[in-house]
mmCIF file of C-alpha atoms in Angstrom:
data_model
loop_
_atom_site.group_PDB
_atom_site.id
_atom_site.type_symbol
_atom_site.label_atom_id
_atom_site.label_comp_id
_atom_site.label_asym_id
_atom_site.label_seq_id
_atom_site.Cartn_x
_atom_site.Cartn_y
_atom_site.Cartn_z
ATOM 1 C CA GLU A 1 169.116 213.808 127.069
ATOM 2 C CA GLY A 2 166.916 211.798 128.637
ATOM 3 C CA ASN A 3 163.950 210.372 126.345
ATOM 4 C CA VAL A 4 165.371 211.731 123.197
ATOM 5 C CA ARG A 5 167.558 209.123 120.414
ATOM 6 C CA TYR A 6 169.501 210.812 118.028
ATOM 7 C CA THR A 7 169.976 209.265 114.600
ATOM 8 C CA GLN A 8 171.434 210.649 110.790
ATOM 9 C CA LYS A 9 170.712 210.551 107.329
ATOM 10 C CA ALA A 10 172.594 212.666 104.602
ATOM 11 C CA ASP A 11 172.700 216.260 105.594
ATOM 12 C CA ALA A 12 169.709 215.576 108.408
ATOM 13 C CA ILE A 13 170.068 214.755 112.378
ATOM 14 C CA TYR A 14 166.703 213.416 113.375
ATOM 15 C CA ALA A 15 165.774 213.780 117.416
ATOM 16 C CA ILE A 16 163.576 211.457 118.703
ATOM 17 C CA SER A 17 161.328 212.191 121.491
ATOM 18 C CA LEU A 18 160.557 209.158 123.299
ATOM 19 C CA SER A 19 157.451 211.295 124.622
ATOM 20 C CA TRP A 20 155.565 214.283 124.097
ATOM 21 C CA PRO A 21 157.504 217.015 124.812
ATOM 22 C CA GLY A 22 154.818 220.087 126.177
ATOM 23 C CA LYS A 23 155.859 223.401 124.940
ATOM 24 C CA ALA A 24 159.025 222.672 123.882
ATOM 25 C CA LEU A 25 161.645 220.493 123.526
ATOM 26 C CA ALA A 26 165.243 221.246 124.476
ATOM 27 C CA LEU A 27 168.394 219.476 123.333
ATOM 28 C CA THR A 28 172.367 219.910 124.187
ATOM 29 C CA ALA A 29 173.634 217.761 121.441
ATOM 30 C CA PRO A 30 173.028 219.448 118.246
ATOM 31 C CA GLN A 31 174.601 223.109 117.843
ATOM 32 C CA PRO A 32 172.566 225.403 115.543
ATOM 33 C CA SER A 33 173.430 227.822 113.023
ATOM 34 C CA GLN A 34 171.582 230.954 111.959
ATOM 35 C CA SER A 35 170.972 228.245 108.616
ATOM 36 C CA THR A 36 169.480 225.784 110.966
ATOM 37 C CA ILE A 37 165.583 224.261 110.443
ATOM 38 C CA VAL A 38 163.967 222.731 112.284
ATOM 39 C CA SER A 39 160.412 220.204 111.213
ATOM 40 C CA MET A 40 158.609 217.666 113.335
ATOM 41 C CA LEU A 41 157.377 214.568 111.249
ATOM 42 C CA GLY A 42 153.451 214.618 110.470
ATOM 43 C CA VAL A 43 153.949 217.976 110.548
ATOM 44 C CA LYS A 44 153.713 220.833 107.808
ATOM 45 C CA ASP A 45 155.509 224.060 108.411
ATOM 46 C CA PRO A 46 158.897 224.531 110.455
ATOM 47 C CA LEU A 47 158.619 224.916 114.023
ATOM 48 C CA GLU A 48 160.157 228.226 115.719
ATOM 49 C CA TRP A 49 163.345 227.642 117.503
ATOM 50 C CA LYS A 50 166.071 229.501 119.214
ATOM 51 C CA ASN A 51 169.587 229.084 120.769
ATOM 52 C CA GLU A 52 169.224 229.725 124.966
ATOM 53 C CA ALA A 53 172.104 228.942 126.766
ATOM 54 C CA GLY A 54 174.045 226.707 124.575
ATOM 55 C CA LYS A 55 170.399 224.352 123.857
ATOM 56 C CA LEU A 56 168.281 223.835 120.859
ATOM 57 C CA ILE A 57 164.938 225.512 122.336
ATOM 58 C CA ILE A 58 162.087 223.828 119.804
ATOM 59 C CA GLU A 59 158.561 225.623 120.525
ATOM 60 C CA MET A 60 156.266 222.803 119.634
ATOM 61 C CA PRO A 61 153.468 223.361 117.736
ATOM 62 C CA ASN A 62 149.766 223.840 118.460
ATOM 63 C CA VAL A 63 148.048 220.470 117.941
ATOM 64 C CA SER A 64 147.577 217.123 120.446
ATOM 65 C CA PRO A 65 149.800 214.651 120.822
ATOM 66 C CA ASP A 66 146.466 212.261 119.621
ATOM 67 C CA GLN A 67 146.783 213.225 116.029
ATOM 68 C CA PHE A 68 149.550 211.383 115.521
ATOM 69 C CA SER A 69 149.351 207.812 114.177
ATOM 70 C CA ILE A 70 152.283 206.746 116.698
ATOM 71 C CA LYS A 71 152.405 207.791 119.918
ATOM 72 C CA TYR A 72 155.022 206.523 121.775
ATOM 73 C CA ALA A 73 157.641 208.385 119.365
ATOM 74 C CA TYR A 74 158.062 212.005 118.297
ATOM 75 C CA ALA A 75 161.013 212.894 115.502
ATOM 76 C CA PHE A 76 161.967 216.024 114.710
ATOM 77 C CA LYS A 77 164.187 217.157 111.500
ATOM 78 C CA LEU A 78 167.683 219.681 112.178
ATOM 79 C CA THR A 79 169.017 220.647 109.371
ATOM 80 C CA ASN A 80 172.454 222.792 109.288
ATOM 81 C CA VAL A 81 173.237 221.814 112.939
ATOM 82 C CA GLN A 82 176.418 220.592 113.521
#
């Protein structure tokens, strides 16, 4: 998926974007379910997402990439995905 890498720990998959995704991040590898929860490390509230044409589309929070201490990777925790 270009600039996205994945890792897994217990029942969560982590998608790590190597650049700021902009307004949304589209992932094709993980398949969401109705109980999927998406969160971004460093952001308090869960993120909105939708399943569109076989892609998990994550809506980015209304924050600046400058607020994160690390500027070259942004991690998303995905639970209840396949």
